[in-house]
CSV table of C-alpha atoms in Angstrom, one decimal:
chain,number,residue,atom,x,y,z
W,29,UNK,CA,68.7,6.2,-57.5
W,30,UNK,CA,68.7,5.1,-53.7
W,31,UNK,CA,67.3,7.0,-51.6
W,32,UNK,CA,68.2,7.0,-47.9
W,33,UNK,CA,65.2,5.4,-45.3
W,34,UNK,CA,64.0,3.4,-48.5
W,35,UNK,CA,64.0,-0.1,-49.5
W,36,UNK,CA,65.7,-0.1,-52.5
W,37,UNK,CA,64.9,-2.9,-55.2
W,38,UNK,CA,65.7,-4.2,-58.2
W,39,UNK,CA,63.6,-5.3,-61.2
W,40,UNK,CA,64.2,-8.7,-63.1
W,41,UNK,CA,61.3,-9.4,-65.9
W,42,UNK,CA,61.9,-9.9,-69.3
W,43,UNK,CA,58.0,-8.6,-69.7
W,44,UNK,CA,58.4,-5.2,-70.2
W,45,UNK,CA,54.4,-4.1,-69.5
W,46,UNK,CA,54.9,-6.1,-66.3
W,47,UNK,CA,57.9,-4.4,-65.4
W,48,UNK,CA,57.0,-1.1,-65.6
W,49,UNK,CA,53.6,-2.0,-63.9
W,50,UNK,CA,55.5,-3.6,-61.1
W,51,UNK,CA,58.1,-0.3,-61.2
W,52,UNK,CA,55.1,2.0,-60.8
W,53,UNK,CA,53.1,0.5,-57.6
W,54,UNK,CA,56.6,0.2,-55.7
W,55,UNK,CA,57.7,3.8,-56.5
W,56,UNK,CA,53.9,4.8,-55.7
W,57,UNK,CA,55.4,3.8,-52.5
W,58,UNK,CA,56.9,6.5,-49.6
W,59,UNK,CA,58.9,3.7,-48.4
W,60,UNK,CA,60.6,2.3,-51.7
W,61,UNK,CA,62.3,2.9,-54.7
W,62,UNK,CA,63.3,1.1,-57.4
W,63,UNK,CA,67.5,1.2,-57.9
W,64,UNK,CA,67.7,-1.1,-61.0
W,65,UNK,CA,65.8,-3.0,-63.8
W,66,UNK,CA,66.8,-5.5,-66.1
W,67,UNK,CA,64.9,-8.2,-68.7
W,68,UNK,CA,67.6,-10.8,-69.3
W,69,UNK,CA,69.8,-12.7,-67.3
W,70,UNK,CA,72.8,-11.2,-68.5
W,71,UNK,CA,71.6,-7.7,-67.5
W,72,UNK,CA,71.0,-8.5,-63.9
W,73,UNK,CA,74.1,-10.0,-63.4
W,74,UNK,CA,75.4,-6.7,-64.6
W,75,UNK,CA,73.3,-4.6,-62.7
W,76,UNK,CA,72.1,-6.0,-59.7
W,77,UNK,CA,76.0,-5.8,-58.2
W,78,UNK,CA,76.2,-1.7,-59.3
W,79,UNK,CA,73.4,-1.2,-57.9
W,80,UNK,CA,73.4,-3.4,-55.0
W,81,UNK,CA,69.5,-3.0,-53.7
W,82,UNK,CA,68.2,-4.8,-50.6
W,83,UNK,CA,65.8,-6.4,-52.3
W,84,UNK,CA,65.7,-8.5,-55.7
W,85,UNK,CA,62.6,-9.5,-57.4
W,86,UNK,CA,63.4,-11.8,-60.1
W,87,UNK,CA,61.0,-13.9,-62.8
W,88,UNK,CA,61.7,-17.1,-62.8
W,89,UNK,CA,61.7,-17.6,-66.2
W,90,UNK,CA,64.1,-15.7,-68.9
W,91,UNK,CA,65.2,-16.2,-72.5
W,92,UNK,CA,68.9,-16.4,-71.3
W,93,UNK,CA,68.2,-18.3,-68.4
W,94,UNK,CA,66.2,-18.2,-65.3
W,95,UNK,CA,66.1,-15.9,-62.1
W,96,UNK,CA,66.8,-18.7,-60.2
W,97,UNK,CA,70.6,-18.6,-62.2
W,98,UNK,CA,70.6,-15.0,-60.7
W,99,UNK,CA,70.0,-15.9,-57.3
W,100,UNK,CA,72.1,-18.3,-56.9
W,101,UNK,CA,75.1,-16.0,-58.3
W,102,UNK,CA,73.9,-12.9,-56.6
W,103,UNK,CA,73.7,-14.6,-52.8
W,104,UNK,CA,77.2,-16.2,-54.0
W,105,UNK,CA,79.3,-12.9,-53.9
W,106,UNK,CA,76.5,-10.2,-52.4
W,107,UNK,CA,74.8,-12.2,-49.4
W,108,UNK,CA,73.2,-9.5,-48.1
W,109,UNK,CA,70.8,-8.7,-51.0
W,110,UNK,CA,67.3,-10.7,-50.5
W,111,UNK,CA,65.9,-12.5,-53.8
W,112,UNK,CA,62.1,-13.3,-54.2
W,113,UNK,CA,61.2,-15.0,-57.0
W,114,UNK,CA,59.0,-14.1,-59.4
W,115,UNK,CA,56.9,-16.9,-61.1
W,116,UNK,CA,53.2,-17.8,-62.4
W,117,UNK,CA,52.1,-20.6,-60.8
W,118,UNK,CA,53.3,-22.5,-57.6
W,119,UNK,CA,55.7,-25.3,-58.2
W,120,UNK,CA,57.1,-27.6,-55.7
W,121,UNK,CA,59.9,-27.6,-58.1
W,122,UNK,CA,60.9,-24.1,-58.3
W,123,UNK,CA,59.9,-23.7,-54.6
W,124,UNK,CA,63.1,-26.4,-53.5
W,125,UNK,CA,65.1,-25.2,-56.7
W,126,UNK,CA,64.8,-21.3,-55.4
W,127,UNK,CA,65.5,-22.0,-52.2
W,128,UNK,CA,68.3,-24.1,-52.4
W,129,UNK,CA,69.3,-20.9,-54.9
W,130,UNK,CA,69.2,-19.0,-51.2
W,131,UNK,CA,65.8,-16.9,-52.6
W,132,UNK,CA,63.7,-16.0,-49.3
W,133,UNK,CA,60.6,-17.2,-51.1
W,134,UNK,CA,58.7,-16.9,-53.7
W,135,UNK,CA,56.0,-14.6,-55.0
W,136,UNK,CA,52.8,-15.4,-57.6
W,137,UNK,CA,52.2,-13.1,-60.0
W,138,UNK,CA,48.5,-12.4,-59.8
W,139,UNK,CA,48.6,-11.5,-56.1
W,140,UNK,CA,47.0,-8.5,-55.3
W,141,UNK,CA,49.1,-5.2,-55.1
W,142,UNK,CA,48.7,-5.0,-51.2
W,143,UNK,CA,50.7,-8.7,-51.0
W,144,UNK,CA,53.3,-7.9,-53.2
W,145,UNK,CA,53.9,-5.0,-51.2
W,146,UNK,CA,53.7,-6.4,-47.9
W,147,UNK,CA,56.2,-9.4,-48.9
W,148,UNK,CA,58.5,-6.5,-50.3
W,149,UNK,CA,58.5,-5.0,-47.0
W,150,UNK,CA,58.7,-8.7,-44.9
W,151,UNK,CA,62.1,-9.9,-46.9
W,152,UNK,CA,63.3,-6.7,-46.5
W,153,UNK,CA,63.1,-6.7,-42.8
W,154,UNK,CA,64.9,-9.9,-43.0
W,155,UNK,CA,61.7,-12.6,-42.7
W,156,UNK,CA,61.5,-15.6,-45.4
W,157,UNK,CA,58.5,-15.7,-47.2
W,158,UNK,CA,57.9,-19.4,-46.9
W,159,UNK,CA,54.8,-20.6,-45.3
W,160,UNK,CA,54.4,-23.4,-43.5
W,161,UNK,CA,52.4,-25.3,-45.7
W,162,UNK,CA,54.9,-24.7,-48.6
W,163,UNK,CA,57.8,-25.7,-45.8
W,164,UNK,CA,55.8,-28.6,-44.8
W,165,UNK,CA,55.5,-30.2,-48.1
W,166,UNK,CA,59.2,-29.2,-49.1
W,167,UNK,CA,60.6,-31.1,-46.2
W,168,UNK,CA,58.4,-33.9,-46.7
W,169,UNK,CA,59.2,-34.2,-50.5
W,170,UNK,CA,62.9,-34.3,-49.3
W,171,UNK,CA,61.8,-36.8,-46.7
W,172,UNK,CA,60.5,-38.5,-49.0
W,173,UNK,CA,63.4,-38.6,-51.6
W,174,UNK,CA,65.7,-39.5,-48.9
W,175,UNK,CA,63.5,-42.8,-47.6
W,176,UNK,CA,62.9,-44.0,-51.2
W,177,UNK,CA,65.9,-43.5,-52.8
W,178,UNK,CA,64.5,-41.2,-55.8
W,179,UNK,CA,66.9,-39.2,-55.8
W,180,UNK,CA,67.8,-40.1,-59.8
W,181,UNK,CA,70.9,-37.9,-59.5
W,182,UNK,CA,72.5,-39.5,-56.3
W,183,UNK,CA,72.0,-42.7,-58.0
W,184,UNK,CA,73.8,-42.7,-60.7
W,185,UNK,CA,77.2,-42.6,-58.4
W,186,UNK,CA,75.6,-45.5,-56.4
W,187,UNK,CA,74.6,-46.8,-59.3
W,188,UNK,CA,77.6,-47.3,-61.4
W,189,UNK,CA,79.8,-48.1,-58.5
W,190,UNK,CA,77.9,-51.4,-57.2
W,191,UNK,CA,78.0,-52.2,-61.1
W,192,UNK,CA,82.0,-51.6,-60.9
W,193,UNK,CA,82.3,-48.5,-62.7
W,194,UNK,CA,83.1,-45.9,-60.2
W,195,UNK,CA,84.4,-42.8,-63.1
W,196,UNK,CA,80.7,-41.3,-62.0
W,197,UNK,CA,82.1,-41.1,-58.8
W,198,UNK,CA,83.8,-37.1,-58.7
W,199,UNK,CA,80.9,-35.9,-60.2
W,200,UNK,CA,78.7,-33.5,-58.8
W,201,UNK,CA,75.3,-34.1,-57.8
W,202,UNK,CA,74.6,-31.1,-60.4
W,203,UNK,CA,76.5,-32.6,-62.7
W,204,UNK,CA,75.0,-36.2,-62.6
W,205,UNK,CA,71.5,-34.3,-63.1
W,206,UNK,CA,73.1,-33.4,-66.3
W,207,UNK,CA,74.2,-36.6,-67.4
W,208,UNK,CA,71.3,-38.3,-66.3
W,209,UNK,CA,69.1,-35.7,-69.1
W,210,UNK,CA,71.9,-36.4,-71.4
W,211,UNK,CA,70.8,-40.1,-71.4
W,212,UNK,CA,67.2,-38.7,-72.1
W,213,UNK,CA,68.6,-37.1,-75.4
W,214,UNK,CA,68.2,-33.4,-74.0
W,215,UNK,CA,70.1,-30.8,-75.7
W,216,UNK,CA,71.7,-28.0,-73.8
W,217,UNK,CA,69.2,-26.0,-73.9
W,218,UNK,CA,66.3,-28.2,-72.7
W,219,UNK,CA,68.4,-28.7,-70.1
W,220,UNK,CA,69.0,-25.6,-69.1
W,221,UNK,CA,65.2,-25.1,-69.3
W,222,UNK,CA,64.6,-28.3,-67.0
W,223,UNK,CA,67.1,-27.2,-64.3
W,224,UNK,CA,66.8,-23.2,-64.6
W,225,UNK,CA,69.8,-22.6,-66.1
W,226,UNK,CA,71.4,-20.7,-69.0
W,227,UNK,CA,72.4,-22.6,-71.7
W,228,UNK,CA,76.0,-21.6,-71.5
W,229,UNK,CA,76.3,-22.5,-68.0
W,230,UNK,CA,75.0,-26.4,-69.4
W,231,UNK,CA,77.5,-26.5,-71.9
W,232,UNK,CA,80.4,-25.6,-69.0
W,233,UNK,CA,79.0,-28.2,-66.9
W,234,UNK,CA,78.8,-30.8,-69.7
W,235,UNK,CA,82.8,-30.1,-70.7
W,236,UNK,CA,83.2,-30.5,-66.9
W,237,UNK,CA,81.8,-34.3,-66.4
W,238,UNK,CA,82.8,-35.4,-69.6
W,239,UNK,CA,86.6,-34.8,-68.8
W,240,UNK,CA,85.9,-36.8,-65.5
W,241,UNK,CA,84.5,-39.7,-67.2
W,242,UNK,CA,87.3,-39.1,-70.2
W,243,UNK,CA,85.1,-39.2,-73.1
W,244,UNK,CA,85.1,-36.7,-75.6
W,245,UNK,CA,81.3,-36.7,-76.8
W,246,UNK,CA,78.3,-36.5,-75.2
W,247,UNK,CA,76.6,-40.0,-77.7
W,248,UNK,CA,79.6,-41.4,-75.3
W,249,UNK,CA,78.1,-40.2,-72.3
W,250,UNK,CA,74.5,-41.4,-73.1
W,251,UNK,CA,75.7,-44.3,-74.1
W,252,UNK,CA,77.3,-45.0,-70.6
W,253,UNK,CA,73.9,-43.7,-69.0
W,254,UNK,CA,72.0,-46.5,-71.1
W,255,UNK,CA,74.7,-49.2,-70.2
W,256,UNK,CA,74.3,-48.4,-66.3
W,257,UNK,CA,70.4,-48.3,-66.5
W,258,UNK,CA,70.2,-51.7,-68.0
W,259,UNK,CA,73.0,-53.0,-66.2
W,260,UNK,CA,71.3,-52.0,-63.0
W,261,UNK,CA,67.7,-53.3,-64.1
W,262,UNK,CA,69.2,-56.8,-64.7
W,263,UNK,CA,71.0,-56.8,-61.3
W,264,UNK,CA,67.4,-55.4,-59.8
W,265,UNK,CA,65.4,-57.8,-57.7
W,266,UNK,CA,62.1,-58.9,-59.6
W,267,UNK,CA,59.0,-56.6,-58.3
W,268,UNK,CA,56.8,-58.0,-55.1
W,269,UNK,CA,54.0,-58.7,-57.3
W,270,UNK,CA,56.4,-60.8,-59.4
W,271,UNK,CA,57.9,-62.3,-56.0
W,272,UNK,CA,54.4,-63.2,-54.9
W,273,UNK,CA,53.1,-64.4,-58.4
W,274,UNK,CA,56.2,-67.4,-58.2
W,275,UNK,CA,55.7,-68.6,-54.8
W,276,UNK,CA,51.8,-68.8,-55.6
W,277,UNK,CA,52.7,-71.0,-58.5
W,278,UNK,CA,55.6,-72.5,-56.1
W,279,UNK,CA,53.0,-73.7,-53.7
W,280,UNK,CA,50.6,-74.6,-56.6
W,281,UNK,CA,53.1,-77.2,-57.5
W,282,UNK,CA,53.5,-78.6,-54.3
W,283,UNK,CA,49.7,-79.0,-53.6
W,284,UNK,CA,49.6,-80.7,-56.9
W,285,UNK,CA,52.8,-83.1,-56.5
W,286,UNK,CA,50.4,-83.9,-53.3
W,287,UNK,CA,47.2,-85.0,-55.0
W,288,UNK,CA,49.4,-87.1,-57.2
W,289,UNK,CA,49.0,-90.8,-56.6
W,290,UNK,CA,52.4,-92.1,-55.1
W,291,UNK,CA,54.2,-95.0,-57.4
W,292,UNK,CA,55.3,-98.0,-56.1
């Protein structure tokens, strides 16, 4: 039940010793209460709009899906409410995927009560929870990405469409995620796991880019991934060491066409 001058907050762990641990300290606290829990994905998205805390704390990790799933449909319709992610270890992953999700941060599970408190209270008052370390080495991966070209999603539009074959070309960046683990043999539901989403939510997305391509199967769709990988290999430029290894012969040659006795 809210209670006016509190933070109110909601629970999201599938773990239900955790949970109650985690309810316990915050309600321990004169300036919190807990509004709402729930251990599947499913059950948030039921109960984090009724009860509509200011704070969400959600594991990353669910049987139905992920909390990053629940973030990313929670800041959709109900802005206001703050998610922090729950997870057990840091991941640069999880750190982008969260907060391109709109989550203020994200929150290790074996910190010490007194930090999980104090980052309750900071989102809450409206702060991020990102560091600048963690900041640091999220714009740099995007940096990164962006200089290199490893961005394996974005290239499968490039991709297909310097090879000719532009039906890749309405598709999402999402959804060329998903085709691109489709041509790794995934299933739904490793893919779901990969990208922290339910597997329902995969299967709508794979419907979705398969009627854009206009196949009917996904064996079509990983068939087309395999085509455009080995199209664009042969089309690739040879590696530099491969470069340097042929004009090194090239020059070998010539020195050797030199120390040849001229005919007459």
């Amino acid at each position: 039940m809210r209670e006016e001058g509190k933070i109110s907050i909601f629970l999201l762990d599938d773990h239900e010793i955790l949970r109650r641990g985690l309810h316990d300290l915050l309600s321990g606290e004169p300036d919190m209460v807990v509004v709402g829990e729930a251990g599947t994905v499913a059950e948030a998205l039921a109960g984090i709009p009724a009860a509509h805390p200011e704070v969400a704390l959600l594991d990353l990790r669910l049987p139905d899906g992920s909390g990053v799933e629940v973030c990313r449909e929670v800041r959709a319709h109900h802005p206001d409410i703050k998610c922090v992610m729950l997870t057990s270890f840091a991941d640069d992953a999880a750190l982008i995927d969260a907060i391109m999700a709109g989550a203020y941060g994200y929150v290790l599970k074996d910190v010490g009560s007194g930090e999980l408190l104090s980052a309750v209270r900071h989102v809450a008052a409206g702060r991020s929870l990102l560091d600048p370390a963690a900041t640091a080495r999220l714009l740099e991966r995007m940096r990164t990405d962006a200089e290199t070209g490893t961005d394996a999603a974005a290239g499968v539009g490039a991709g297909a469409s310097e090879l000719g074959d532009d039906r890749s070309a309405d598709l999402t960046v999402q959804e060329r995620r998903i085709l691109l683990l489709i041509g790794e043999g995934l299933t739904n539901r490793a893919i779901g796991e990969r990208l922290h989403l339910a597997e329902k939510t995969i299967k709508n997305y794979v419907s979705g880019l398969l009627a854009k391509l206009g196949m009917e199967r996904r064996s079509q769709a990983a068939a087309y991934v395999a085509r455009l990988q080995a199209q664009a290999q042969a089309h690739a430029p040879p590696p530099a060491h491969t470069q340097s290894q042929a004009r090194d012969q090239e020059r070998a040659r010539a020195e050797e066409r030199k120390t040849q006795p001229q005919k007459h």
